Short mmCIF file of C-alpha atoms in Angstrom, two decimals:
data_model
loop_
_atom_site.label_atom_id
_atom_site.label_comp_id
_atom_site.label_asym_id
_atom_site.label_seq_id
_atom_site.Cartn_x
_atom_site.Cartn_y
_atom_site.Cartn_z
CA MET Z 895 -25.61 -16.74 16.75
CA LYS Z 896 -25.91 -13.42 14.96
CA ASN Z 897 -24.93 -13.04 11.33
CA PHE Z 898 -22.83 -10.00 10.43
CA ARG Z 899 -21.90 -8.61 7.05
CA LEU Z 900 -18.48 -6.97 6.72
CA THR Z 901 -17.30 -4.70 3.92
CA VAL Z 902 -13.55 -5.12 3.66
CA GLN Z 903 -10.94 -2.94 1.96
CA TYR Z 904 -7.39 -4.24 1.55
CA ASP Z 905 -4.07 -3.75 -0.11
CA GLY Z 906 -3.30 -7.31 -1.23
CA LYS Z 907 0.45 -6.80 -1.68
CA ARG Z 908 1.53 -8.53 1.52
CA TYR Z 909 -1.06 -11.30 1.43
CA SER Z 910 -1.29 -14.68 -0.20
CA GLY Z 911 -4.87 -13.89 -1.14
CA TRP Z 912 -8.25 -13.73 0.54
CA GLN Z 913 -8.84 -17.36 1.36
CA ARG Z 914 -7.44 -18.90 4.54
CA GLN Z 915 -4.87 -21.63 3.87
CA GLY Z 916 -4.28 -24.04 6.72
CA ASN Z 917 -2.55 -22.35 9.62
CA THR Z 918 -0.99 -19.46 7.77
CA ASP Z 919 -2.19 -16.01 8.69
CA LYS Z 920 -0.87 -14.37 5.53
CA THR Z 921 -4.41 -14.29 4.16
CA VAL Z 922 -6.96 -11.54 4.62
CA GLN Z 923 -9.65 -14.00 5.70
CA GLY Z 924 -7.25 -15.49 8.27
CA LYS Z 925 -6.37 -12.08 9.72
CA ILE Z 926 -10.01 -11.13 10.20
CA GLU Z 927 -11.08 -14.52 11.59
CA GLN Z 928 -8.24 -14.47 14.10
CA ILE Z 929 -9.45 -11.17 15.55
CA LEU Z 930 -13.12 -12.17 15.53
CA SER Z 931 -12.32 -15.46 17.27
CA ARG Z 932 -10.42 -13.61 19.96
CA MET Z 933 -13.27 -11.12 20.29
CA THR Z 934 -16.02 -13.72 20.65
CA GLY Z 935 -14.08 -16.47 22.41
CA HIS Z 936 -15.16 -19.04 19.82
CA ALA Z 937 -13.88 -19.99 16.37
CA VAL Z 938 -15.40 -17.69 13.75
CA GLU Z 939 -15.42 -18.53 10.06
CA ILE Z 940 -16.23 -15.87 7.48
CA ASN Z 941 -17.32 -16.30 3.85
CA GLY Z 942 -15.92 -13.82 1.33
CA ALA Z 943 -17.89 -13.04 -1.81
CA GLY Z 944 -14.79 -12.95 -4.01
CA ARG Z 945 -11.79 -15.16 -3.33
CA THR Z 946 -9.14 -12.80 -4.56
CA ASP Z 947 -5.71 -14.21 -5.46
CA ALA Z 948 -2.37 -13.37 -3.89
CA GLY Z 949 -1.51 -9.72 -4.52
CA VAL Z 950 -4.98 -8.68 -5.68
CA HIS Z 951 -6.60 -5.72 -3.88
CA ALA Z 952 -10.19 -5.00 -2.83
CA ARG Z 953 -11.98 -1.72 -2.39
CA ALA Z 954 -15.19 -3.35 -1.13
CA GLN Z 955 -14.97 -7.09 -0.60
CA VAL Z 956 -18.02 -8.42 1.25
CA ALA Z 957 -17.95 -11.23 3.81
CA ASN Z 958 -20.32 -12.60 6.41
CA GLY Z 959 -19.76 -14.53 9.60
CA LYS Z 960 -21.83 -15.90 12.48
CA MET Z 961 -20.91 -14.93 16.00
CA ASN Z 962 -22.00 -15.16 19.59
CA THR Z 963 -21.59 -11.61 20.79
CA ASP Z 964 -23.36 -8.80 22.60
CA LYS Z 965 -21.48 -6.22 20.58
CA THR Z 966 -23.28 -4.03 18.06
CA ALA Z 967 -22.23 -3.93 14.40
CA ALA Z 968 -20.52 -0.58 15.00
CA GLU Z 969 -18.60 -2.03 17.95
CA ILE Z 970 -17.46 -5.05 15.93
CA MET Z 971 -16.24 -2.73 13.16
CA ALA Z 972 -14.33 -0.56 15.65
CA TYR Z 973 -12.84 -3.67 17.33
CA LEU Z 974 -11.64 -5.07 14.01
CA ASN Z 975 -10.18 -1.76 12.83
CA GLN Z 976 -8.34 -1.43 16.12
CA TYR Z 977 -6.52 -4.74 15.68
CA LEU Z 978 -6.24 -5.13 11.90
CA PRO Z 979 -2.96 -4.14 10.22
CA ALA Z 980 -2.94 -0.81 8.32
CA ASP Z 981 -3.43 -2.54 4.95
CA ILE Z 982 -6.82 -4.04 5.86
CA ALA Z 983 -9.84 -1.99 6.94
CA ILE Z 984 -13.48 -2.71 7.67
CA THR Z 985 -15.48 0.09 6.04
CA ALA Z 986 -18.97 -1.15 7.00
CA CYS Z 987 -20.59 -3.74 9.26
CA ALA Z 988 -24.26 -4.65 9.58
CA GLU Z 989 -26.30 -7.37 11.25
CA MET Z 990 -28.08 -9.49 8.63
CA PRO Z 991 -30.80 -12.15 8.58
CA GLU Z 992 -29.52 -15.60 9.49
CA ARG Z 993 -29.68 -16.80 5.88
CA PHE Z 994 -27.50 -14.11 4.35
CA HIS Z 995 -24.38 -15.60 2.72
CA ALA Z 996 -21.92 -13.16 1.16
CA ARG Z 997 -20.85 -15.49 -1.65
CA LEU Z 998 -23.99 -17.49 -2.39
CA ASN Z 999 -26.24 -14.42 -2.38
CA ALA Z 1000 -23.98 -12.27 -4.55
CA LYS Z 1001 -25.68 -11.35 -7.83
CA GLY Z 1002 -22.60 -9.87 -9.45
CA LYS Z 1003 -19.11 -8.45 -9.05
CA ARG Z 1004 -17.12 -5.66 -10.54
CA TYR Z 1005 -13.33 -5.67 -10.95
CA CYS Z 1006 -11.05 -2.96 -12.29
CA TYR Z 1007 -7.61 -3.51 -13.80
CA ARG Z 1008 -5.26 -0.50 -14.03
CA LEU Z 1009 -2.42 -0.32 -16.53
CA CYS Z 1010 0.05 2.53 -17.03
CA ASP Z 1011 1.03 2.38 -20.70
CA SER Z 1012 2.67 5.79 -21.18
CA GLY Z 1013 4.85 8.22 -19.29
CA VAL Z 1014 6.43 7.49 -15.95
CA PRO Z 1015 4.19 5.46 -13.61
CA ASP Z 1016 2.94 7.51 -10.68
CA VAL Z 1017 4.98 6.80 -7.54
CA PHE Z 1018 1.98 7.10 -5.20
CA THR Z 1019 -0.27 4.53 -6.89
CA ARG Z 1020 2.49 2.20 -8.09
CA SER Z 1021 1.24 -0.68 -5.93
CA TYR Z 1022 -2.15 -0.69 -7.66
CA VAL Z 1023 -1.17 -0.24 -11.28
CA CYS Z 1024 0.59 -2.54 -13.73
CA ALA Z 1025 3.32 -0.69 -15.66
CA TRP Z 1026 3.29 -1.52 -19.37
CA ASP Z 1027 6.09 -0.60 -21.76
CA ASN Z 1028 4.11 -0.33 -24.97
CA ARG Z 1029 1.37 2.17 -25.61
CA LEU Z 1030 -1.90 0.27 -26.10
CA ASP Z 1031 -4.51 0.92 -28.78
CA GLU Z 1032 -7.63 1.31 -26.69
CA SER Z 1033 -10.02 1.48 -29.60
CA ALA Z 1034 -8.92 -1.97 -30.80
CA MET Z 1035 -9.29 -3.18 -27.23
CA ARG Z 1036 -12.84 -1.80 -27.05
CA GLU Z 1037 -13.70 -3.54 -30.29
CA ALA Z 1038 -12.43 -6.84 -28.86
CA ALA Z 1039 -14.19 -6.26 -25.54
CA ALA Z 1040 -17.55 -6.02 -27.30
CA TYR Z 1041 -17.21 -9.69 -28.35
CA LEU Z 1042 -16.60 -10.76 -24.77
CA ILE Z 1043 -19.71 -9.20 -23.24
CA GLY Z 1044 -22.75 -11.45 -22.84
CA THR Z 1045 -23.36 -15.02 -21.73
CA HIS Z 1046 -20.59 -17.34 -22.92
CA ASP Z 1047 -18.60 -20.37 -21.94
CA TYR Z 1048 -15.41 -18.68 -20.71
CA ARG Z 1049 -13.42 -21.90 -20.22
CA ALA Z 1050 -10.64 -20.58 -22.50
CA PHE Z 1051 -10.22 -17.66 -20.10
CA SER Z 1052 -9.63 -19.75 -17.00
CA SER Z 1053 -6.43 -21.14 -15.53
CA VAL Z 1054 -7.78 -24.41 -14.20
CA ASN Z 1055 -6.61 -27.21 -16.44
CA LYS Z 1056 -8.36 -30.24 -15.06
CA ARG Z 1057 -11.74 -31.11 -16.51
CA PHE Z 1058 -14.38 -28.83 -15.11
CA LYS Z 1059 -17.15 -30.50 -13.19
CA LYS Z 1060 -19.22 -27.37 -12.94
CA SER Z 1061 -20.45 -25.08 -15.68
CA THR Z 1062 -17.96 -22.59 -17.06
CA VAL Z 1063 -20.73 -20.44 -18.51
CA ARG Z 1064 -20.82 -16.93 -17.07
CA THR Z 1065 -22.36 -13.59 -17.97
CA ILE Z 1066 -20.29 -10.44 -18.41
CA THR Z 1067 -22.66 -7.51 -18.23
CA ALA Z 1068 -20.15 -4.73 -18.85
CA LEU Z 1069 -16.53 -4.48 -20.00
CA GLU Z 1070 -15.38 -0.88 -20.24
CA ILE Z 1071 -12.01 0.55 -21.19
CA GLU Z 1072 -11.35 4.10 -20.14
CA ARG Z 1073 -8.26 6.22 -20.59
CA LYS Z 1074 -7.35 8.17 -17.46
CA GLY Z 1075 -4.29 10.27 -18.25
CA GLN Z 1076 -1.33 7.90 -18.48
CA GLU Z 1077 -3.45 4.93 -17.51
CA LEU Z 1078 -6.02 2.55 -18.97
CA TRP Z 1079 -8.72 1.37 -16.57
CA ILE Z 1080 -10.40 -1.86 -17.62
CA SER Z 1081 -13.62 -2.40 -15.71
CA VAL Z 1082 -15.33 -5.82 -15.87
CA GLN Z 1083 -18.70 -6.55 -14.36
CA GLY Z 1084 -20.38 -9.94 -14.37
CA THR Z 1085 -22.43 -12.53 -12.54
CA GLY Z 1086 -19.36 -14.47 -11.53
CA PHE Z 1087 -15.84 -15.21 -12.69
CA LEU Z 1088 -13.78 -18.36 -13.20
CA TYR Z 1089 -10.33 -18.76 -11.67
CA ASN Z 1090 -7.98 -16.05 -13.06
CA MET Z 1091 -10.66 -15.09 -15.58
CA VAL Z 1092 -10.34 -11.32 -15.21
CA ARG Z 1093 -6.55 -11.39 -15.45
CA ILE Z 1094 -6.68 -13.57 -18.59
CA LEU Z 1095 -9.41 -11.43 -20.17
CA VAL Z 1096 -7.28 -8.34 -19.57
CA GLY Z 1097 -4.14 -10.13 -20.82
CA THR Z 1098 -5.96 -11.03 -24.03
CA LEU Z 1099 -7.18 -7.45 -24.47
CA VAL Z 1100 -3.64 -6.15 -23.86
CA GLU Z 1101 -2.36 -8.37 -26.68
CA VAL Z 1102 -5.06 -6.86 -28.88
CA GLY Z 1103 -3.95 -3.39 -27.76
CA GLU Z 1104 -0.39 -4.25 -28.78
CA GLY Z 1105 -1.53 -5.36 -32.22
CA LYS Z 1106 -0.62 -9.01 -31.63
CA ARG Z 1107 -4.22 -10.21 -31.97
CA ALA Z 1108 -7.17 -9.03 -34.02
CA PRO Z 1109 -10.28 -7.89 -32.17
CA GLN Z 1110 -12.26 -10.22 -34.44
CA SER Z 1111 -10.42 -13.25 -33.07
CA MET Z 1112 -12.30 -13.14 -29.76
CA PRO Z 1113 -15.24 -15.37 -30.81
CA ASP Z 1114 -12.82 -18.13 -31.92
CA ILE Z 1115 -11.13 -18.06 -28.51
CA LEU Z 1116 -14.47 -18.40 -26.75
CA ILE Z 1117 -15.52 -21.27 -29.02
CA SER Z 1118 -12.21 -23.12 -28.59
CA ARG Z 1119 -12.70 -23.45 -24.81
CA ASP Z 1120 -8.91 -23.85 -24.80
CA ARG Z 1121 -6.74 -21.85 -22.39
CA GLN Z 1122 -3.87 -21.94 -24.93
CA GLN Z 1123 -5.89 -19.83 -27.34
CA ALA Z 1124 -6.37 -16.92 -24.95
CA GLY Z 1125 -3.75 -14.37 -23.89
CA MET Z 1126 -1.39 -14.12 -20.93
CA THR Z 1127 -2.43 -13.93 -17.28
CA MET Z 1128 -1.77 -10.38 -16.13
CA PRO Z 1129 0.14 -9.81 -12.86
CA PRO Z 1130 -2.10 -9.44 -9.78
CA GLN Z 1131 -1.08 -6.00 -8.56
CA GLY Z 1132 -3.14 -4.09 -11.15
CA LEU Z 1133 -6.36 -5.86 -10.15
CA MET Z 1134 -8.91 -4.46 -7.69
CA LEU Z 1135 -12.18 -6.09 -6.60
CA GLU Z 1136 -14.33 -2.96 -6.69
CA GLU Z 1137 -17.84 -3.98 -5.74
CA ILE Z 1138 -20.16 -6.90 -4.95
CA PHE Z 1139 -23.80 -6.64 -6.03
CA TYR Z 1140 -26.73 -8.19 -4.16
CA MET H 12 29.25 21.28 -18.10
CA LYS H 13 25.58 21.19 -19.01
CA ASN H 14 22.91 22.21 -16.54
CA PHE H 15 19.86 19.94 -16.29
CA ARG H 16 16.59 20.47 -14.52
CA LEU H 17 14.90 17.41 -13.00
CA THR H 18 11.29 17.11 -11.85
CA VAL H 19 11.22 14.54 -9.08
CA GLN H 20 8.30 12.63 -7.57
CA TYR H 21 8.80 10.63 -4.38
CA ASP H 22 7.15 8.77 -1.58
CA GLY H 23 9.10 10.12 1.39
CA LYS H 24 8.19 7.30 3.79
CA ARG H 25 11.51 5.44 3.60
CA TYR H 26 13.72 8.52 3.43
CA SER H 27 15.28 10.82 5.99
CA GLY H 28 14.30 13.74 3.79
CA TRP H 29 15.45 15.38 0.57
CA GLN H 30 18.81 16.76 1.64
CA ARG H 31 21.93 14.59 1.57
CA GLN H 32 23.43 14.01 5.00
CA GLY H 33 27.06 12.97 5.02
CA ASN H 34 27.51 9.49 3.62
CA THR H 35 24.02 8.17 4.17
CA ASP H 36 22.05 7.32 1.08
CA LYS H 37 18.68 7.37 2.87
CA THR H 38 17.97 10.75 1.31
CA VAL H 39 16.32 11.43 -2.02
CA GLN H 40 19.06 13.83 -3.09
CA GLY H 41 21.70 11.23 -2.20
CA LYS H 42 19.97 8.50 -4.22
CA ILE H 43 19.77 10.68 -7.33
CA GLU H 44 23.32 12.04 -7.02
CA GLN H 45 24.71 8.54 -6.62
CA ILE H 46 23.21 7.45 -9.94
CA LEU H 47 24.18 10.64 -11.78
CA SER H 48 27.77 10.36 -10.50
CA ARG H 49 27.96 6.78 -11.76
CA MET H 50 26.44 7.85 -15.08
CA THR H 51 28.84 10.76 -15.68
CA GLY H 52 31.96 9.38 -14.01
CA HIS H 53 32.32 12.55 -11.89
CA ALA H 54 30.75 13.73 -8.63
CA VAL H 55 27.41 15.40 -9.34
CA GLU H 56 25.67 17.65 -6.86
CA ILE H 57 22.05 18.64 -7.31
CA ASN H 58 20.11 21.54 -5.78
CA GLY H 59 16.54 20.85 -4.76
CA ALA H 60 14.03 23.71 -4.67
CA GLY H 61 12.36 22.47 -1.48
CA ARG H 62 14.32 20.64 1.20
CA THR H 63 11.52 18.37 2.38
CA ASP H 64 11.81 16.77 5.83
CA ALA H 65 11.98 13.08 6.66
CA GLY H 66 8.73 11.38 5.66
CA VAL H 67 7.41 14.24 3.52
CA HIS H 68 6.40 13.42 -0.07
CA ALA H 69 6.76 15.34 -3.33
CA ARG H 70 4.64 15.25 -6.45
CA ALA H 71 6.89 17.64 -8.36
CA GLN H 72 10.07 18.62 -6.56
CA VAL H 73 12.47 20.46 -8.89
CA ALA H 74 16.25 20.12 -8.81
CA ASN H 75 19.13 21.09 -11.05
CA GLY H 76 22.61 19.72 -11.48
CA LYS H 77 25.63 20.31 -13.71
CA MET H 78 27.09 17.38 -15.60
CA ASN H 79 29.64 16.43 -18.18
CA THR H 80 27.66 14.16 -20.45
CA ASP H 81 26.78 13.50 -24.06
CA LYS H 82 23.38 12.15 -23.08
CA THR H 83 20.23 14.04 -23.96
CA ALA H 84 17.75 15.11 -21.29
CA ALA H 85 15.46 12.22 -22.28
CA GLU H 86 18.34 9.76 -21.94
CA ILE H 87 19.28 11.07 -18.51
CA MET H 88 15.67 10.72 -17.38
CA ALA H 89 15.49 7.14 -18.68
CA TYR H 90 18.82 6.28 -17.03
CA LEU H 91 17.69 7.64 -13.67
CA ASN H 92 14.32 5.90 -13.80
CA GLN H 93 16.05 2.64 -14.63
CA TYR H 94 18.20 2.72 -11.50
CA LEU H 95 16.05 4.64 -9.01
CA PRO H 96 14.00 2.65 -6.47
CA ALA H 97 10.25 2.38 -7.12
CA ASP H 98 9.43 5.15 -4.65
CA ILE H 99 11.38 7.83 -6.56
CA ALA H 100 10.70 8.81 -10.18
CA ILE H 101 11.93 11.49 -12.54
CA THR H 102 8.88 12.81 -14.37
CA ALA H 103 10.67 15.42 -16.51
CA CYS H 104 14.19 16.46 -17.46
CA ALA H 105 15.33 19.44 -19.53
CA GLU H 106 18.59 21.15 -20.36
CA MET H 107 18.66 24.68 -18.94
CA PRO H 108 20.82 27.80 -19.25
CA GLU H 109 23.96 27.64 -17.13
CA ARG H 110 22.57 30.11 -14.58
CA PHE H 111 19.40 28.22 -13.73
CA HIS H 112 19.31 27.25 -10.05
CA ALA H 113 16.29 25.28 -8.86
CA ARG H 114 16.20 26.79 -5.38
CA LEU H 115 17.45 30.33 -5.94
CA ASN H 116 15.25 30.90 -8.98
CA ALA H 117 12.07 29.51 -7.45
CA LYS H 118 9.36 32.18 -7.16
CA GLY H 119 7.00 30.11 -5.05
CA LYS H 120 5.96 26.71 -3.79
CA ARG H 121 2.73 24.93 -3.11
CA TYR H 122 2.25 22.25 -0.45
CA CYS H 123 -0.83 20.20 0.35
CA TYR H 124 -1.60 18.56 3.70
CA ARG H 125 -4.19 15.76 3.76
CA LEU H 126 -6.12 14.83 6.89
CA CYS H 127 -8.77 12.13 7.24
CA ASP H 128 -11.08 13.35 10.02
CA SER H 129 -14.08 11.06 9.55
CA GLY H 130 -14.89 7.49 8.63
CA VAL H 131 -12.28 4.79 8.14
CA PRO H 132 -9.08 6.05 6.46
CA ASP H 133 -8.68 4.70 2.94
CA VAL H 134 -6.25 1.76 2.85
CA PHE H 135 -4.78 2.72 -0.53
CA THR H 136 -3.76 6.28 0.32
CA ARG H 137 -2.95 5.69 3.98
CA SER H 138 0.73 6.60 3.49
CA TYR H 139 -0.16 10.10 2.29
CA VAL H 140 -2.88 11.08 4.71
CA CYS H 141 -2.81 11.88 8.41
CA ALA H 142 -5.64 10.12 10.27
CA TRP H 143 -7.38 12.38 12.78
CA ASP H 144 -9.80 11.16 15.43
CA ASN H 145 -11.94 14.26 15.81
CA ARG H 146 -14.10 15.75 13.10
CA LEU H 147 -12.74 19.21 12.26
CA ASP H 148 -14.79 22.36 11.75
CA GLU H 149 -13.56 23.50 8.38
CA SER H 150 -15.41 26.81 8.37
CA ALA H 151 -13.61 27.89 11.56
CA MET H 152 -10.36 26.76 9.95
CA ARG H 153 -11.08 28.84 6.85
CA GLU H 154 -11.77 31.86 9.03
CA ALA H 155 -8.40 31.38 10.77
CA ALA H 156 -6.61 30.77 7.47
CA ALA H 157 -7.72 34.16 6.18
CA TYR H 158 -5.60 35.85 8.90
CA LEU H 159 -2.52 33.90 7.85
CA ILE H 160 -2.54 34.89 4.19
CA GLY H 161 -0.37 37.84 3.20
CA THR H 162 3.12 39.05 4.03
CA HIS H 163 3.93 38.46 7.69
CA ASP H 164 6.77 37.57 10.01
CA TYR H 165 6.06 33.84 10.48
CA ARG H 166 8.70 33.27 13.14
CA ALA H 167 6.05 31.88 15.55
CA PHE H 168 5.34 29.19 12.93
CA SER H 169 8.89 27.88 12.68
CA SER H 170 10.70 25.18 14.62
CA VAL H 171 14.14 26.73 14.72
CA ASN H 172 14.78 28.01 18.22
CA LYS H 173 18.08 29.78 17.88
CA ARG H 174 18.04 33.46 16.99
CA PHE H 175 17.34 33.92 13.33
CA LYS H 176 20.03 35.65 11.34
CA LYS H 177 17.91 35.94 8.23
CA SER H 178 14.51 37.46 7.78
CA THR H 179 11.54 35.33 8.84
CA VAL H 180 9.14 37.41 6.76
CA ARG H 181 7.41 35.40 4.07
CA THR H 182 4.36 35.79 1.84
CA ILE H 183 1.54 33.27 1.76
CA THR H 184 -0.45 33.88 -1.40
CA ALA H 185 -3.13 31.23 -0.89
CA LEU H 186 -4.28 28.99 1.94
CA GLU H 187 -7.25 26.87 0.95
CA ILE H 188 -9.16 24.27 2.90
CA GLU H 189 -11.25 21.88 0.87
CA ARG H 190 -13.37 18.94 2.01
CA LYS H 191 -12.87 15.87 -0.19
CA GLY H 192 -15.20 13.16 1.10
CA GLN H 193 -13.72 11.91 4.37
CA GLU H 194 -10.69 14.14 4.02
CA LEU H 195 -9.65 17.76 4.44
CA TRP H 196 -7.04 19.03 2.00
CA ILE H 197 -5.14 22.08 3.18
CA SER H 198 -3.29 23.73 0.33
CA VAL H 199 -0.67 26.41 1.10
CA GLN H 200 1.07 28.47 -1.54
CA GLY H 201 3.76 31.03 -0.84
CA THR H 202 7.04 32.61 -1.82
CA GLY H 203 8.97 30.45 0.59
CA PHE H 204 8.58 28.67 3.89
CA LEU H 205 10.51 28.54 7.15
CA TYR H 206 11.59 25.26 8.71
CA ASN H 207 8.47 23.17 9.59
CA MET H 208 6.28 26.18 8.78
CA VAL H 209 3.63 24.30 6.82
CA ARG H 210 3.29 21.58 9.43
CA ILE H 211 2.96 24.15 12.24
CA LEU H 212 0.48 26.26 10.23
CA VAL H 213 -1.62 23.14 9.66
CA GLY H 214 -1.27 22.08 13.31
CA THR H 215 -2.53 25.48 14.42
CA LEU H 216 -5.47 25.30 12.00
CA VAL H 217 -6.29 21.79 13.26
CA GLU H 218 -6.48 23.12 16.82
CA VAL H 219 -8.89 25.78 15.53
CA GLY H 220 -10.89 23.03 13.80
CA GLU H 221 -11.10 21.16 17.11
CA GLY H 222 -12.40 24.26 18.88
CA LYS H 223 -9.28 24.63 21.04
CA ARG H 224 -8.35 28.01 19.57
CA ALA H 225 -10.38 30.90 18.20
CA PRO H 226 -9.88 31.87 14.55
CA GLN H 227 -9.43 35.45 15.77
CA SER H 228 -6.34 34.47 17.77
CA MET H 229 -4.18 34.13 14.65
CA PRO H 230 -2.96 37.77 14.52
CA ASP H 231 -1.72 37.54 18.12
CA ILE H 232 0.30 34.43 17.27
CA LEU H 233 1.91 36.20 14.33
CA ILE H 234 2.72 39.27 16.42
CA SER H 235 4.19 37.20 19.27
CA ARG H 236 6.89 35.72 17.02
CA ASP H 237 6.97 32.99 19.68
CA ARG H 238 6.84 29.31 18.66
CA GLN H 239 5.10 28.48 21.95
CA GLN H 240 2.07 30.50 20.90
CA ALA H 241 1.42 28.50 17.73
CA GLY H 242 -0.02 24.99 17.49
CA MET H 243 1.53 21.54 17.23
CA THR H 244 3.81 20.35 14.41
CA MET H 245 1.77 17.91 12.32
CA PRO H 246 3.33 14.52 11.41
CA PRO H 247 5.18 14.47 8.07
CA GLN H 248 3.25 11.75 6.24
CA GLY H 249 0.26 13.97 5.37
CA LEU H 250 2.45 16.57 3.66
CA MET H 251 3.14 16.71 -0.07
CA LEU H 252 5.27 19.25 -1.93
CA GLU H 253 2.97 19.77 -4.91
CA GLU H 254 4.58 22.31 -7.16
CA ILE H 255 7.45 24.77 -7.58
CA PHE H 256 6.79 28.01 -9.44
CA TYR H 257 9.36 29.87 -11.55
#
């Protein structure tokens, strides 16, 4: 069995997320596995580095999968791109050592959340941007973001309610807010993220940007470890998995 | 009656073009007129500066229309954006002198055609770019483009077969070919364009870029005034009406 690494770009709009769910093929993982299984003649399972939610996009998701095949990496990439729908593309493929695992070996991830908070949202990027009615105060948001960088227990910023068995401590290495014309781009980089963590972080920052929360209230939210203390979960369409670091 | 100017952005994918056709509302003009007629209580007709074909997009189409209304320009824009589908947006609206006519007063137009001629086409812009299998030689294309700039009879670059009653002389003021990563952007600016002219100009340049035609053959095509001598008509999805000049 050879181990291949795939770099995957997708528009998440039509999909119920990355991760295969039973027999449905409305997942990105399911679509790719189906084609690889047909190509190799045996069941292929792939591991994605980031399990993006329904409606979330990826510019460069990374996955790996083991296959019995004589095809080269370039041939596998061409085969996949021939059969994948137009909203999923393989942008790179490489053979890797047997031990490479896209999720377990990932050292970090970067996400970007796009909001349009002024003017008329651009028609051509509307599927990748969250339209927001109120103009946001990005300097207050930057002040709040500074409290969220570092190594913290982010349990308050996660959707899972049941008691966590595993650690909810993560490290955010960068959290940048940039104005790009009518839009705000919120870029979050870290070692790993809890379920819905980026969308709740952004939702909390948006509430700061609207003046509903003080930037200085961030440490109390972290300390509370209580989901109720953090802000709303932002809708998925503005979120893009940008990069996986190894 | 007040005369309003609208700047219109649209994704042309779902539409059979700008210009209203009978009772169908699968045109951009039809969609806008329908809402303005409901808003004013009388039939409103709008004039678009560029009558884009089915599947062609516009970043800043300009139209004008006369209306009986007490609403301000900002209110009309908000009303339209409230009822328009997500793939059409009004990005500006202003009251104009009675004589302003979006098409008759236009001094020039700029179109841009995007081709992806290498690598895997980007998933997020796939609706606005024409994927091309062969890498194109952009320096040969630039050499050919230089012959096409100026004031010429462009009859060979127009789809209409029947004898032209009106002049087919036009002026192209700029024709630029720029490489943007995996893509070529072909930008054409001129005083006006014949039916399908931009798509045939681009198709001819693409054949030059593939080595099927010599750049030096452009003058002969112009002189022939024969559609058969020019290149293919490119598909609509790569074409964007960028700007109207007054």
